[in-house]
PDB file of C-alpha atoms in Angstrom:
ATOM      1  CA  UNK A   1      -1.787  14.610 -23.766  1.00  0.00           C
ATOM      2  CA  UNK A   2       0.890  11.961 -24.995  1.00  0.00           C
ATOM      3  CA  UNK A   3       3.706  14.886 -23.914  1.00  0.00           C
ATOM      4  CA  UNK A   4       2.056  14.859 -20.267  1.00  0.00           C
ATOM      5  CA  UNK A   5       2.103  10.624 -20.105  1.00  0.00           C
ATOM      6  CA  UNK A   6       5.510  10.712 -21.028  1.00  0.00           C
ATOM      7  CA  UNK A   7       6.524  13.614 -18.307  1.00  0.00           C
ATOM      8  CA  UNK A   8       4.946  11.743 -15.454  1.00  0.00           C
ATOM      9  CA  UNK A   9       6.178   8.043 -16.713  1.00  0.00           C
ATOM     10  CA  UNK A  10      10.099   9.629 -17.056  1.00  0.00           C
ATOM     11  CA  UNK A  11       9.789  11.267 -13.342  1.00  0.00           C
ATOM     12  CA  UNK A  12       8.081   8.131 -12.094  1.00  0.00           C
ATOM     13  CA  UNK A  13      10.780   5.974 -13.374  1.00  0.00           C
ATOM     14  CA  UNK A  14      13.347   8.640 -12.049  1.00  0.00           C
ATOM     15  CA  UNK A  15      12.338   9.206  -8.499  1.00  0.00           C
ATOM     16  CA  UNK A  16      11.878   4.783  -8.935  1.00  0.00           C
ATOM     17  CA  UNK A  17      15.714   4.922 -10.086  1.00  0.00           C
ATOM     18  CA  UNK A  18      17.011   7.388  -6.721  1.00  0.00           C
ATOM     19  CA  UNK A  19      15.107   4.525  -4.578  1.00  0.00           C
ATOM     20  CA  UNK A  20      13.147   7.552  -2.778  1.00  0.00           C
ATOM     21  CA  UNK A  21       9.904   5.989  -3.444  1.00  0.00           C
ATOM     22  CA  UNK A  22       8.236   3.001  -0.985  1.00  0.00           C
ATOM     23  CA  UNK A  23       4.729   1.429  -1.282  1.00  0.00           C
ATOM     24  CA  UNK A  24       3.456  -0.153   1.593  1.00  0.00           C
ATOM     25  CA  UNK A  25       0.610  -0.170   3.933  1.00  0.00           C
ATOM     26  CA  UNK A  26      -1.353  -2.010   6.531  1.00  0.00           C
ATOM     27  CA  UNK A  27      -4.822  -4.696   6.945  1.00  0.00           C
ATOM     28  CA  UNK A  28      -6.386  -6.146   9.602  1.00  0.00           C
ATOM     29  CA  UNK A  29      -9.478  -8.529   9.600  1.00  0.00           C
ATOM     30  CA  UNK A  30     -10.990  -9.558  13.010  1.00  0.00           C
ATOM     31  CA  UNK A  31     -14.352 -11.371  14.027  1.00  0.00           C
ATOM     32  CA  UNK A  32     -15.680 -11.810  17.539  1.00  0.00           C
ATOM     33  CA  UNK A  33     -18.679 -14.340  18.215  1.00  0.00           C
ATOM     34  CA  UNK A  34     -20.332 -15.222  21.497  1.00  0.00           C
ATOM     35  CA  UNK A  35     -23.813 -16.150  22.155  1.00  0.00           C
ATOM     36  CA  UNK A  36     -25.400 -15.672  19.064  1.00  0.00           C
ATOM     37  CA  UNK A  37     -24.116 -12.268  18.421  1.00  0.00           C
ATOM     38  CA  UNK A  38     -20.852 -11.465  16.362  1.00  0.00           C
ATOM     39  CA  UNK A  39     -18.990  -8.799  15.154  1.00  0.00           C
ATOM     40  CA  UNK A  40     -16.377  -8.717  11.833  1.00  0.00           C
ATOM     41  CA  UNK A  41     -14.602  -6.078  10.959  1.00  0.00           C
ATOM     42  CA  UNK A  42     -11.895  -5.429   7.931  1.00  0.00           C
ATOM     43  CA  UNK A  43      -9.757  -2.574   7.084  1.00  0.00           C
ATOM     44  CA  UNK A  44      -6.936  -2.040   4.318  1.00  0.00           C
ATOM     45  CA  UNK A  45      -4.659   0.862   4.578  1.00  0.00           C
ATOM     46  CA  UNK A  46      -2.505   1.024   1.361  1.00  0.00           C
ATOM     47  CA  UNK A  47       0.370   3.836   1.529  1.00  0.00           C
ATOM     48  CA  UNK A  48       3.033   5.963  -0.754  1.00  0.00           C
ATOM     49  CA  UNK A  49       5.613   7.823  -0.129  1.00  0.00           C
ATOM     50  CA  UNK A  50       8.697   9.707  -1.170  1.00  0.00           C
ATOM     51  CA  UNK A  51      12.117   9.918   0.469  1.00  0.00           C
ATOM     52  CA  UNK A  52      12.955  13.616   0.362  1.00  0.00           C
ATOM     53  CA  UNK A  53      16.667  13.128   1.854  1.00  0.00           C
ATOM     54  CA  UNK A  54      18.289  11.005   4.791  1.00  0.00           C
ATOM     55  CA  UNK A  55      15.746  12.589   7.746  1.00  0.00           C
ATOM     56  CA  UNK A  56      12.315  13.646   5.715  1.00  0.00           C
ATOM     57  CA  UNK A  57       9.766  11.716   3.836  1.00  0.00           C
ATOM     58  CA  UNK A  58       6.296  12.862   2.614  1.00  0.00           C
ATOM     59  CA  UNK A  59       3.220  10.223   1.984  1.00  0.00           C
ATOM     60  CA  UNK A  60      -0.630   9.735   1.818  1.00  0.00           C
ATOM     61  CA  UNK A  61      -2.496   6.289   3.283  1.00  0.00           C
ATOM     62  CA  UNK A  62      -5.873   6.019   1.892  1.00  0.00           C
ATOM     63  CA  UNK A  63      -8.330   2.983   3.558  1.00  0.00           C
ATOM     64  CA  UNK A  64     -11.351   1.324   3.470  1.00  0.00           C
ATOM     65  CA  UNK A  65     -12.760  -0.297   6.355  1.00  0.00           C
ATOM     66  CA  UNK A  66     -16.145  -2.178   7.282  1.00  0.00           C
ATOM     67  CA  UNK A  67     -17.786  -3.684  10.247  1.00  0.00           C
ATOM     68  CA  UNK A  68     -20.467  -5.890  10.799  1.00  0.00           C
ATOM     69  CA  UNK A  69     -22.042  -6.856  13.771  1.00  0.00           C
ATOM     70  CA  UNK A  70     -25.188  -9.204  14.176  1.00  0.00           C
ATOM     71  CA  UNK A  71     -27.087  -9.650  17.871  1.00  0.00           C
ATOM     72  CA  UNK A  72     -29.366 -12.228  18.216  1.00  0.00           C
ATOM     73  CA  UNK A  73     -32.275 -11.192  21.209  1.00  0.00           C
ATOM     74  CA  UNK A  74     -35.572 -13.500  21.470  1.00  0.00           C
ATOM     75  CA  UNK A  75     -34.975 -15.766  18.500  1.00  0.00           C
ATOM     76  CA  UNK A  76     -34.522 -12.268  16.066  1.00  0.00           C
ATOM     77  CA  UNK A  77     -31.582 -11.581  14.316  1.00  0.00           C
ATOM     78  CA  UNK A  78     -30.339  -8.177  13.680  1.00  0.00           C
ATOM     79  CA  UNK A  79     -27.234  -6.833  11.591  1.00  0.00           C
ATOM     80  CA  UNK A  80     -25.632  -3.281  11.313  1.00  0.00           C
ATOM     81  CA  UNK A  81     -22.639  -2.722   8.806  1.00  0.00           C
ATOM     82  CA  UNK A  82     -20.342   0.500   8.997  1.00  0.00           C
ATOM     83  CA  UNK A  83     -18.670   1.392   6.300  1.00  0.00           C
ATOM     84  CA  UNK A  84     -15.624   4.052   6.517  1.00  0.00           C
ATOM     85  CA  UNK A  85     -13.074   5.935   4.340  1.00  0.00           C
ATOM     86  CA  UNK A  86     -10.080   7.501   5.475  1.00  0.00           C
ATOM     87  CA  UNK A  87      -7.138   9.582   3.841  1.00  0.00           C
ATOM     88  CA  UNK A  88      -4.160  11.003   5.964  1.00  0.00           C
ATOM     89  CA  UNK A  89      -1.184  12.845   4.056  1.00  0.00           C
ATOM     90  CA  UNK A  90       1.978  13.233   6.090  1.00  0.00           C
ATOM     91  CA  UNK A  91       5.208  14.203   6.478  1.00  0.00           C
ATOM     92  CA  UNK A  92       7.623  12.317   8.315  1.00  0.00           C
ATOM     93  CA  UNK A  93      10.492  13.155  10.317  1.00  0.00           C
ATOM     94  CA  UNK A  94      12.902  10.335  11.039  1.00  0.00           C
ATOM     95  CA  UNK A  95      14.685  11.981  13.704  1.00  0.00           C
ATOM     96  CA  UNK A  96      16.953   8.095  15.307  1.00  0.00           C
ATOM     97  CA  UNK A  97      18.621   5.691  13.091  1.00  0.00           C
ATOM     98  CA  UNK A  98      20.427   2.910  14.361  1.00  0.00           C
ATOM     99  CA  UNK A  99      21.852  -0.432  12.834  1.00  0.00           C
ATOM    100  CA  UNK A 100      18.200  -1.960  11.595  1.00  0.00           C
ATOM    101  CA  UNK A 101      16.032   0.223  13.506  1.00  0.00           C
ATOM    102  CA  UNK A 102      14.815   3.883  12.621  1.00  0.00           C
ATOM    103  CA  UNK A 103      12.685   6.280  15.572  1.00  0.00           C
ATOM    104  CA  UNK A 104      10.144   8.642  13.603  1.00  0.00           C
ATOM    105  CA  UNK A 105       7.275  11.107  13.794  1.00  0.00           C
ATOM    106  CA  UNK A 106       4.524  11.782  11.625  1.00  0.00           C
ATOM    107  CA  UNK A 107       2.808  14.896  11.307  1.00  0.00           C
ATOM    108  CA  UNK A 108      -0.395  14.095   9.528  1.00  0.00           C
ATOM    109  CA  UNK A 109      -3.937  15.678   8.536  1.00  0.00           C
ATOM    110  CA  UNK A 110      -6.125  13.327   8.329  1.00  0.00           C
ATOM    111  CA  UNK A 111     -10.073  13.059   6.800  1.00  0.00           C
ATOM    112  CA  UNK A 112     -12.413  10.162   8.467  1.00  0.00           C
ATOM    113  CA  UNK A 113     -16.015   9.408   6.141  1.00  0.00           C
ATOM    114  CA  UNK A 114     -18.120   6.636   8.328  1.00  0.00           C
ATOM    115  CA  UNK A 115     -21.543   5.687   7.376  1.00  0.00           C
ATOM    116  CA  UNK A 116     -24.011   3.657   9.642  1.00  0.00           C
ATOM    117  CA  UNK A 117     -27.017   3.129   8.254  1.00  0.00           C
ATOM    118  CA  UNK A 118     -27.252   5.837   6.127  1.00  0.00           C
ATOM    119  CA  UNK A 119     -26.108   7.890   9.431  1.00  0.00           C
ATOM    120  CA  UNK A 120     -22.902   9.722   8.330  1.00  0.00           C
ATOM    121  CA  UNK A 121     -20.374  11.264  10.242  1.00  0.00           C
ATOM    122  CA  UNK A 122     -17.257  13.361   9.268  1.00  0.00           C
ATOM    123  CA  UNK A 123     -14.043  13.693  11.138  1.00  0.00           C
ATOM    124  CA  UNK A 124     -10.455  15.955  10.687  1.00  0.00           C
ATOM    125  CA  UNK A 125      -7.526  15.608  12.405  1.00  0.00           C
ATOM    126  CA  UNK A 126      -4.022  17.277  12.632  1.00  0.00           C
ATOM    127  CA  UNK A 127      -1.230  16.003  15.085  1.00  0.00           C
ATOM    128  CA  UNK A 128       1.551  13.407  15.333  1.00  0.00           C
ATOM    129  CA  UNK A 129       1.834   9.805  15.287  1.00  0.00           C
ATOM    130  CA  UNK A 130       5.561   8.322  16.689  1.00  0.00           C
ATOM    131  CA  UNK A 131       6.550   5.186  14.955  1.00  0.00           C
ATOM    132  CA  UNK A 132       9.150   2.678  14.365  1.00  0.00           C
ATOM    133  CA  UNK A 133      10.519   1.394  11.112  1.00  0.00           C
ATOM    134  CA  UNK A 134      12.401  -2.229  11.206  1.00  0.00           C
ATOM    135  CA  UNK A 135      14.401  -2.602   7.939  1.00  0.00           C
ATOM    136  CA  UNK A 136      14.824  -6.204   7.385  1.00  0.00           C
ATOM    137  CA  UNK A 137      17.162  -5.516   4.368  1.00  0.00           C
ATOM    138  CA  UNK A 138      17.620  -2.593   1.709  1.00  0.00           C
ATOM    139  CA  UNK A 139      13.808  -3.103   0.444  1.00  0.00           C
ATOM    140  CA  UNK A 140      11.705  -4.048   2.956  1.00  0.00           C
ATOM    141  CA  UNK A 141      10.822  -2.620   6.502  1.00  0.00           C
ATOM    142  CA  UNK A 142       7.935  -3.192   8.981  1.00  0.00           C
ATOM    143  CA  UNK A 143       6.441  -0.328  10.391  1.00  0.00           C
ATOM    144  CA  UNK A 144       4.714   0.487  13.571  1.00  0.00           C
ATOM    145  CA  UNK A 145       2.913   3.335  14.855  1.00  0.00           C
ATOM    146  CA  UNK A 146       1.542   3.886  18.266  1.00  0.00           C
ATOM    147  CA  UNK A 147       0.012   6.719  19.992  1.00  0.00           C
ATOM    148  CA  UNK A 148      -1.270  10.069  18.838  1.00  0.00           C
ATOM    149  CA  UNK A 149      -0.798  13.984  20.139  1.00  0.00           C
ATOM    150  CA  UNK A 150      -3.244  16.146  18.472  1.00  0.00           C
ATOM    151  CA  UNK A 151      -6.327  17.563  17.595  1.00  0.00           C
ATOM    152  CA  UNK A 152      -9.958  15.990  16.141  1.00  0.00           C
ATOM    153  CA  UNK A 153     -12.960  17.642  15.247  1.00  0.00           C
ATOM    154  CA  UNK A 154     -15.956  14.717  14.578  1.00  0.00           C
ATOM    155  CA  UNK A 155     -19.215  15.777  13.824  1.00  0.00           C
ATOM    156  CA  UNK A 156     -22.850  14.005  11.980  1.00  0.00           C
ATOM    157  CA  UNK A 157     -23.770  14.784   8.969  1.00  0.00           C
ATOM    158  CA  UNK A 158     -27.138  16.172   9.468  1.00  0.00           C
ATOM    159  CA  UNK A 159     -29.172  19.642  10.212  1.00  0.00           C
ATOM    160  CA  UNK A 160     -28.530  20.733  13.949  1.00  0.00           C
ATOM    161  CA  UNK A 161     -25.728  18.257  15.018  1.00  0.00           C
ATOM    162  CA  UNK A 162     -23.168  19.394  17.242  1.00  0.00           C
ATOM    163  CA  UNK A 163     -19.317  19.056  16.889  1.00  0.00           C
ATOM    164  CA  UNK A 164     -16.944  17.018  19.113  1.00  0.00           C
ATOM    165  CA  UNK A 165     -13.713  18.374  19.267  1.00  0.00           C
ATOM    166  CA  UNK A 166     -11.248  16.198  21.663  1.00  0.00           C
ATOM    167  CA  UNK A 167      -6.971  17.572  22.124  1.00  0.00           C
ATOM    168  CA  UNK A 168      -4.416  15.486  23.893  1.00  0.00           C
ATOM    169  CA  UNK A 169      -2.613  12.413  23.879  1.00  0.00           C
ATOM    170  CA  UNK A 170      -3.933   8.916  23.017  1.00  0.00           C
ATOM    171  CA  UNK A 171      -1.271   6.265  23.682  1.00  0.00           C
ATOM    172  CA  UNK A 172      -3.164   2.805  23.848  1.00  0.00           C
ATOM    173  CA  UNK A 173      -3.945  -0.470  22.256  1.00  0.00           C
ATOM    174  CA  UNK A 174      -6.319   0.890  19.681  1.00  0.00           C
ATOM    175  CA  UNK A 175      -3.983   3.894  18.318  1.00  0.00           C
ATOM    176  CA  UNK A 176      -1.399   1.135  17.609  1.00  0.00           C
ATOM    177  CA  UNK A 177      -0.844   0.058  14.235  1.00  0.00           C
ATOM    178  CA  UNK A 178       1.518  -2.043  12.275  1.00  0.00           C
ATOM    179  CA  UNK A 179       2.567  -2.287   8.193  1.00  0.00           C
ATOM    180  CA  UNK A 180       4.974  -3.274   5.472  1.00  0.00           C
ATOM    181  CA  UNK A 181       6.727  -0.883   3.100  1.00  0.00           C
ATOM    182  CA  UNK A 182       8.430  -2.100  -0.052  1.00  0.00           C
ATOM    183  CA  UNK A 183      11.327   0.734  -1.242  1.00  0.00           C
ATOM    184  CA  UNK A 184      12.207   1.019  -4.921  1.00  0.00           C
TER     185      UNK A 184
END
């Protein structure tokens, strides 16, 4: 067991040394009132990758993510939470590099887990995700992603329910996310 720790700590601190490896990730907090009735919701996206060579990187981003919303109707208040868990390994092609600014594409496969209420639903995906990568100096870059062309297969988690399955292009406001990455 001791022989394995040391392995993994000397390639960690290896592929740390070749500054291949970044750390990074995204989180977003919002809450909407009106009326009575609100709704919060929180997500945290934390992501690592590996540099491969100049053009090809591979990574995971695992989140957590909840929302709460509360309506108020005839003096009663009522309150539903969602709770969800995503992973999404990838592999990223950066296929534009200019002075600061790099053009890229993601193919991922990525798991959704959302609970309502004890109401659970399941969702896979495979596709790409274009993004942008700002490096502000040699360590640190901000990262966008917008859009995604693929494939999605949602279904409940209980006896009889029927799968969704949805193919095409989603470029809008709520495929469009932004992070930090950190490279060693």
């Amino acid at each position: 067991m001791k022989k394995i720790f040391a392995i993994a700590l000397v390639a960690m601190m290896t592929m740390t040394a070749n500054a291949q490896v970044y750390v990074g990730g995204g989180i977003g907090f919002e809450t909407t009132s009106q009326d009575g009735n609100s709704e919060t919701y929180f997500k945290i996206m934390p992501e690592l990758g590996y540099n491969l060579n100049e053009n090809w990187a591979i990574g995971v981003a695992v989140g957590y993510g909840e929302s709460k919303t509360t309506v108020k109707e005839d003096g009663i208040k009522m309150s539903a939470k969602v709770k969800a868990f995503e992973i999404a390994p990838y592999a990223r092609y950066t296929f534009a590099k200019f002075d600061k600014v790099n053009l890229f594409v993601d193919g991922t496969v990525d798991y959704l887990h959302t609970d309502f209420a004890g109401a659970k639903n399941n969702t896979f995906g495979v596709g790409l995700k274009p993004g942008v990568a700002v490096n502000l100096n040699d360590k640190l870059s901000f990262v966008a992603h917008v859009g995604f062309l693929g494939y999605q297969n949602s279904k409940d988690d209980y006896e009889g329910a029927k799968a969704v399955n949805n193919f095409g292009v989603n470029i809008d406001g709520s495929n469009l996310s932004f992070g930090v990455y950190y490279n060693f």
